[in-house]
Amino acid sequence: MNDLDRVLRVASEATSTIAAAAAAAHPRETGGVLLGWWLEGCVIVHLAVEVPDPDATQASWVRDHDTAQVALREVLGDLGHPWLGYVGDWHSHPAAGGASGQDLTSIQDAADQYDQPLALLVHRADCLVEAVVTESANRPLARGLIPDSPGRSRDADQQCRLATNPVVPRPLPPPESNPARHRR
């Protein structure tokens, strides 16, 4: 088990949603929010929700706070799941490259507003998903690739179903403190 495996579990439904949204938006970036909870120091990503940016380019996607809040309310209302909440962001990079310096700064700044770590997933041009889990602007926990393996997906899916004492997330940070600008 590597450092990333200790701090992050991603359900196959989330990575499938991200891959489909990235393919549909190509050649422009797209992105959204990650929904899940925390369990014993681990970020559990259960779902990915797309938050479209009409001004996205091949090298830029910005998560609009109000649009993200509407998307979250709709999904959370439809599912009625008591544990689901914001645990991070995701976006695609249709050009070569993984998480940029701006991506890392954005998720680390957002993590400063939470008592638990946040995750950033970046769908790369090679169709791999890079993950960053961070606690604060000064302390990234882990960074690596999420392998597209059935074993890992089943483990993450099982973890999502078996959680018994989760830490339930709060809403997104307010707009004035929301640094979710992903530009390279």
mmCIF file of C-alpha atoms in Angstrom:
data_model
loop_
_atom_site.group_PDB
_atom_site.id
_atom_site.type_symbol
_atom_site.label_atom_id
_atom_site.label_comp_id
_atom_site.label_asym_id
_atom_site.label_seq_id
_atom_site.Cartn_x
_atom_site.Cartn_y
_atom_site.Cartn_z
ATOM 1 C CA MET A 1 0.000 0.000 0.000
ATOM 2 C CA ASN A 2 1.442 3.401 -0.969
ATOM 3 C CA ASP A 3 0.802 6.805 0.649
ATOM 4 C CA LEU A 4 -2.049 7.575 -1.746
ATOM 5 C CA ASP A 5 -3.797 4.302 -0.890
ATOM 6 C CA ARG A 6 -3.762 5.239 2.807
ATOM 7 C CA VAL A 7 -5.457 8.621 2.328
ATOM 8 C CA LEU A 8 -7.772 8.216 -0.689
ATOM 9 C CA ARG A 9 -10.440 5.839 -1.953
ATOM 10 C CA VAL A 10 -12.223 6.621 -5.221
ATOM 11 C CA ALA A 11 -15.337 4.721 -6.307
ATOM 12 C CA SER A 12 -15.404 3.501 -9.900
ATOM 13 C CA GLU A 13 -18.568 5.540 -10.563
ATOM 14 C CA ALA A 14 -16.622 8.744 -9.837
ATOM 15 C CA THR A 15 -13.752 7.936 -12.218
ATOM 16 C CA SER A 16 -16.221 6.812 -14.904
ATOM 17 C CA THR A 17 -18.119 10.107 -14.616
ATOM 18 C CA ILE A 18 -14.874 12.076 -14.865
ATOM 19 C CA ALA A 19 -13.677 10.119 -17.922
ATOM 20 C CA ALA A 20 -17.010 10.536 -19.727
ATOM 21 C CA ALA A 21 -17.186 14.278 -18.996
ATOM 22 C CA ALA A 22 -13.569 14.783 -20.109
ATOM 23 C CA ALA A 23 -14.238 12.943 -23.388
ATOM 24 C CA ALA A 24 -17.415 14.941 -24.045
ATOM 25 C CA ALA A 25 -15.706 18.282 -23.382
ATOM 26 C CA HIS A 26 -12.555 17.531 -25.393
ATOM 27 C CA PRO A 27 -10.634 19.563 -26.583
ATOM 28 C CA ARG A 28 -11.646 21.924 -23.752
ATOM 29 C CA GLU A 29 -11.169 21.399 -20.037
ATOM 30 C CA THR A 30 -14.086 20.558 -17.801
ATOM 31 C CA GLY A 31 -14.358 19.847 -14.129
ATOM 32 C CA GLY A 32 -16.488 19.768 -11.056
ATOM 33 C CA VAL A 33 -16.743 18.754 -7.449
ATOM 34 C CA LEU A 34 -16.105 15.499 -5.630
ATOM 35 C CA LEU A 35 -18.711 14.209 -3.208
ATOM 36 C CA GLY A 36 -18.007 11.799 -0.408
ATOM 37 C CA TRP A 37 -16.939 11.786 3.222
ATOM 38 C CA TRP A 38 -13.939 11.151 5.452
ATOM 39 C CA LEU A 39 -13.277 7.948 7.344
ATOM 40 C CA GLU A 40 -10.327 7.395 9.660
ATOM 41 C CA GLY A 41 -8.160 10.022 7.926
ATOM 42 C CA CYS A 42 -9.067 8.808 4.441
ATOM 43 C CA VAL A 43 -10.965 10.817 1.813
ATOM 44 C CA ILE A 44 -13.724 8.617 0.394
ATOM 45 C CA VAL A 45 -14.792 9.894 -3.047
ATOM 46 C CA HIS A 46 -18.172 8.428 -3.880
ATOM 47 C CA LEU A 47 -19.316 10.650 -6.777
ATOM 48 C CA ALA A 48 -18.013 13.270 -9.196
ATOM 49 C CA VAL A 49 -20.379 15.998 -10.346
ATOM 50 C CA GLU A 50 -19.632 18.114 -13.407
ATOM 51 C CA VAL A 51 -19.820 21.894 -13.008
ATOM 52 C CA PRO A 52 -19.612 23.288 -16.550
ATOM 53 C CA ASP A 53 -17.653 26.440 -17.336
ATOM 54 C CA PRO A 54 -18.975 28.026 -20.554
ATOM 55 C CA ASP A 55 -15.691 29.920 -20.893
ATOM 56 C CA ALA A 56 -13.441 26.842 -20.535
ATOM 57 C CA THR A 57 -10.557 26.559 -22.981
ATOM 58 C CA GLN A 58 -7.949 23.935 -23.797
ATOM 59 C CA ALA A 59 -5.928 25.177 -20.823
ATOM 60 C CA SER A 60 -8.462 26.626 -18.400
ATOM 61 C CA TRP A 61 -11.532 25.686 -16.383
ATOM 62 C CA VAL A 62 -12.973 27.742 -13.522
ATOM 63 C CA ARG A 63 -15.416 26.363 -10.961
ATOM 64 C CA ASP A 64 -18.070 29.026 -10.450
ATOM 65 C CA HIS A 65 -19.154 28.906 -6.814
ATOM 66 C CA ASP A 66 -22.857 29.568 -7.436
ATOM 67 C CA THR A 67 -23.080 27.014 -10.262
ATOM 68 C CA ALA A 68 -21.305 24.456 -8.074
ATOM 69 C CA GLN A 69 -23.715 25.096 -5.184
ATOM 70 C CA VAL A 70 -26.726 24.552 -7.458
ATOM 71 C CA ALA A 71 -25.238 21.302 -8.797
ATOM 72 C CA LEU A 72 -24.474 20.110 -5.260
ATOM 73 C CA ARG A 73 -27.969 20.898 -3.975
ATOM 74 C CA GLU A 74 -29.561 19.051 -6.906
ATOM 75 C CA VAL A 75 -27.427 15.926 -6.506
ATOM 76 C CA LEU A 76 -27.649 15.855 -2.723
ATOM 77 C CA GLY A 77 -31.415 16.413 -2.869
ATOM 78 C CA ASP A 78 -31.880 13.644 -5.426
ATOM 79 C CA LEU A 79 -29.765 11.138 -3.509
ATOM 80 C CA GLY A 80 -30.742 11.994 0.048
ATOM 81 C CA HIS A 81 -27.516 10.345 1.244
ATOM 82 C CA PRO A 82 -26.751 11.560 4.796
ATOM 83 C CA TRP A 83 -22.948 11.394 4.448
ATOM 84 C CA LEU A 84 -22.336 12.981 1.053
ATOM 85 C CA GLY A 85 -20.711 16.386 0.862
ATOM 86 C CA TYR A 86 -17.867 18.302 -0.739
ATOM 87 C CA VAL A 87 -14.475 16.552 -0.405
ATOM 88 C CA GLY A 88 -12.599 18.178 -3.293
ATOM 89 C CA ASP A 89 -12.452 19.122 -6.962
ATOM 90 C CA TRP A 90 -11.714 17.438 -10.261
ATOM 91 C CA HIS A 91 -10.997 18.657 -13.758
ATOM 92 C CA SER A 92 -9.552 17.497 -17.037
ATOM 93 C CA HIS A 93 -6.350 18.406 -18.857
ATOM 94 C CA PRO A 94 -6.873 17.651 -22.564
ATOM 95 C CA ALA A 95 -3.301 18.741 -23.296
ATOM 96 C CA ALA A 96 -0.321 16.828 -21.931
ATOM 97 C CA GLY A 97 0.422 17.255 -18.241
ATOM 98 C CA GLY A 98 -0.939 16.539 -14.821
ATOM 99 C CA ALA A 99 -1.826 18.831 -11.947
ATOM 100 C CA SER A 100 -0.310 22.280 -12.457
ATOM 101 C CA GLY A 101 1.156 24.579 -9.848
ATOM 102 C CA GLN A 102 -2.058 26.612 -9.915
ATOM 103 C CA ASP A 103 -4.097 23.412 -9.408
ATOM 104 C CA LEU A 104 -2.033 22.537 -6.337
ATOM 105 C CA THR A 105 -2.297 26.049 -4.922
ATOM 106 C CA SER A 106 -6.084 26.083 -5.434
ATOM 107 C CA ILE A 107 -6.763 22.800 -3.640
ATOM 108 C CA GLN A 108 -4.294 23.561 -0.856
ATOM 109 C CA ASP A 109 -5.893 26.968 -0.247
ATOM 110 C CA ALA A 110 -9.345 25.354 -0.163
ATOM 111 C CA ALA A 111 -8.062 22.701 2.275
ATOM 112 C CA ASP A 112 -7.074 25.446 4.722
ATOM 113 C CA GLN A 113 -10.815 25.948 5.341
ATOM 114 C CA TYR A 114 -11.491 22.335 6.374
ATOM 115 C CA ASP A 115 -10.591 20.191 9.351
ATOM 116 C CA GLN A 116 -10.149 17.176 7.048
ATOM 117 C CA PRO A 117 -8.040 16.691 3.899
ATOM 118 C CA LEU A 118 -9.364 17.518 0.423
ATOM 119 C CA ALA A 119 -8.714 15.692 -2.840
ATOM 120 C CA LEU A 120 -8.002 16.946 -6.344
ATOM 121 C CA LEU A 121 -8.380 14.564 -9.288
ATOM 122 C CA VAL A 122 -6.996 15.549 -12.698
ATOM 123 C CA HIS A 123 -7.998 13.521 -15.765
ATOM 124 C CA ARG A 124 -4.931 13.686 -17.994
ATOM 125 C CA ALA A 125 -4.639 13.501 -21.783
ATOM 126 C CA ASP A 126 -3.313 9.925 -21.475
ATOM 127 C CA CYS A 127 -6.614 9.035 -19.719
ATOM 128 C CA LEU A 128 -4.919 8.408 -16.377
ATOM 129 C CA VAL A 129 -6.234 10.205 -13.309
ATOM 130 C CA GLU A 130 -3.734 11.997 -11.111
ATOM 131 C CA ALA A 131 -4.719 12.486 -7.478
ATOM 132 C CA VAL A 132 -3.515 14.981 -4.886
ATOM 133 C CA VAL A 133 -4.680 14.817 -1.284
ATOM 134 C CA THR A 134 -3.805 17.782 0.911
ATOM 135 C CA GLU A 135 -4.516 19.064 4.394
ATOM 136 C CA SER A 136 -3.373 22.652 3.946
ATOM 137 C CA ALA A 137 -1.387 25.052 1.820
ATOM 138 C CA ASN A 138 1.780 23.870 3.517
ATOM 139 C CA ARG A 139 1.116 20.163 3.793
ATOM 140 C CA PRO A 140 0.253 17.991 0.800
ATOM 141 C CA LEU A 141 -0.368 14.454 2.036
ATOM 142 C CA ALA A 142 0.024 12.386 -1.083
ATOM 143 C CA ARG A 143 0.202 12.587 -4.848
ATOM 144 C CA GLY A 144 0.081 9.867 -7.489
ATOM 145 C CA LEU A 145 -1.872 8.130 -10.212
ATOM 146 C CA ILE A 146 -5.078 6.247 -9.647
ATOM 147 C CA PRO A 147 -4.573 2.980 -11.487
ATOM 148 C CA ASP A 148 -7.450 1.840 -13.639
ATOM 149 C CA SER A 149 -7.636 -1.568 -12.002
ATOM 150 C CA PRO A 150 -10.788 -3.494 -11.195
ATOM 151 C CA GLY A 151 -9.347 -4.555 -7.826
ATOM 152 C CA ARG A 152 -8.845 -0.995 -6.655
ATOM 153 C CA SER A 153 -12.272 0.065 -7.886
ATOM 154 C CA ARG A 154 -13.960 -2.807 -6.037
ATOM 155 C CA ASP A 155 -12.015 -1.994 -2.858
ATOM 156 C CA ALA A 156 -13.018 1.660 -3.063
ATOM 157 C CA ASP A 157 -16.630 0.781 -3.833
ATOM 158 C CA GLN A 158 -16.695 -1.611 -0.868
ATOM 159 C CA GLN A 159 -15.152 1.058 1.386
ATOM 160 C CA CYS A 160 -17.887 3.464 0.269
ATOM 161 C CA ARG A 161 -20.601 0.962 1.216
ATOM 162 C CA LEU A 162 -19.108 -0.240 4.524
ATOM 163 C CA ALA A 163 -18.294 3.067 6.208
ATOM 164 C CA THR A 164 -19.805 3.188 9.682
ATOM 165 C CA ASN A 165 -18.447 6.316 11.399
ATOM 166 C CA PRO A 166 -17.811 8.883 8.687
ATOM 167 C CA VAL A 167 -16.983 12.534 9.143
ATOM 168 C CA VAL A 168 -19.695 14.337 7.197
ATOM 169 C CA PRO A 169 -18.484 17.249 5.016
ATOM 170 C CA ARG A 170 -19.679 20.839 5.167
ATOM 171 C CA PRO A 171 -20.795 22.917 2.154
ATOM 172 C CA LEU A 172 -18.356 24.517 -0.287
ATOM 173 C CA PRO A 173 -16.285 27.429 1.008
ATOM 174 C CA PRO A 174 -17.892 30.830 0.364
ATOM 175 C CA PRO A 175 -17.045 32.587 -2.929
ATOM 176 C CA GLU A 176 -14.681 35.151 -1.438
ATOM 177 C CA SER A 177 -12.435 32.361 -0.173
ATOM 178 C CA ASN A 178 -12.968 29.938 -3.041
ATOM 179 C CA PRO A 179 -9.719 29.656 -5.004
ATOM 180 C CA ALA A 180 -10.924 26.997 -7.449
ATOM 181 C CA ARG A 181 -9.328 28.484 -10.528
ATOM 182 C CA HIS A 182 -7.560 25.900 -12.587
ATOM 183 C CA ARG A 183 -5.348 27.529 -15.170
ATOM 184 C CA ARG A 184 -1.994 26.468 -16.490
#
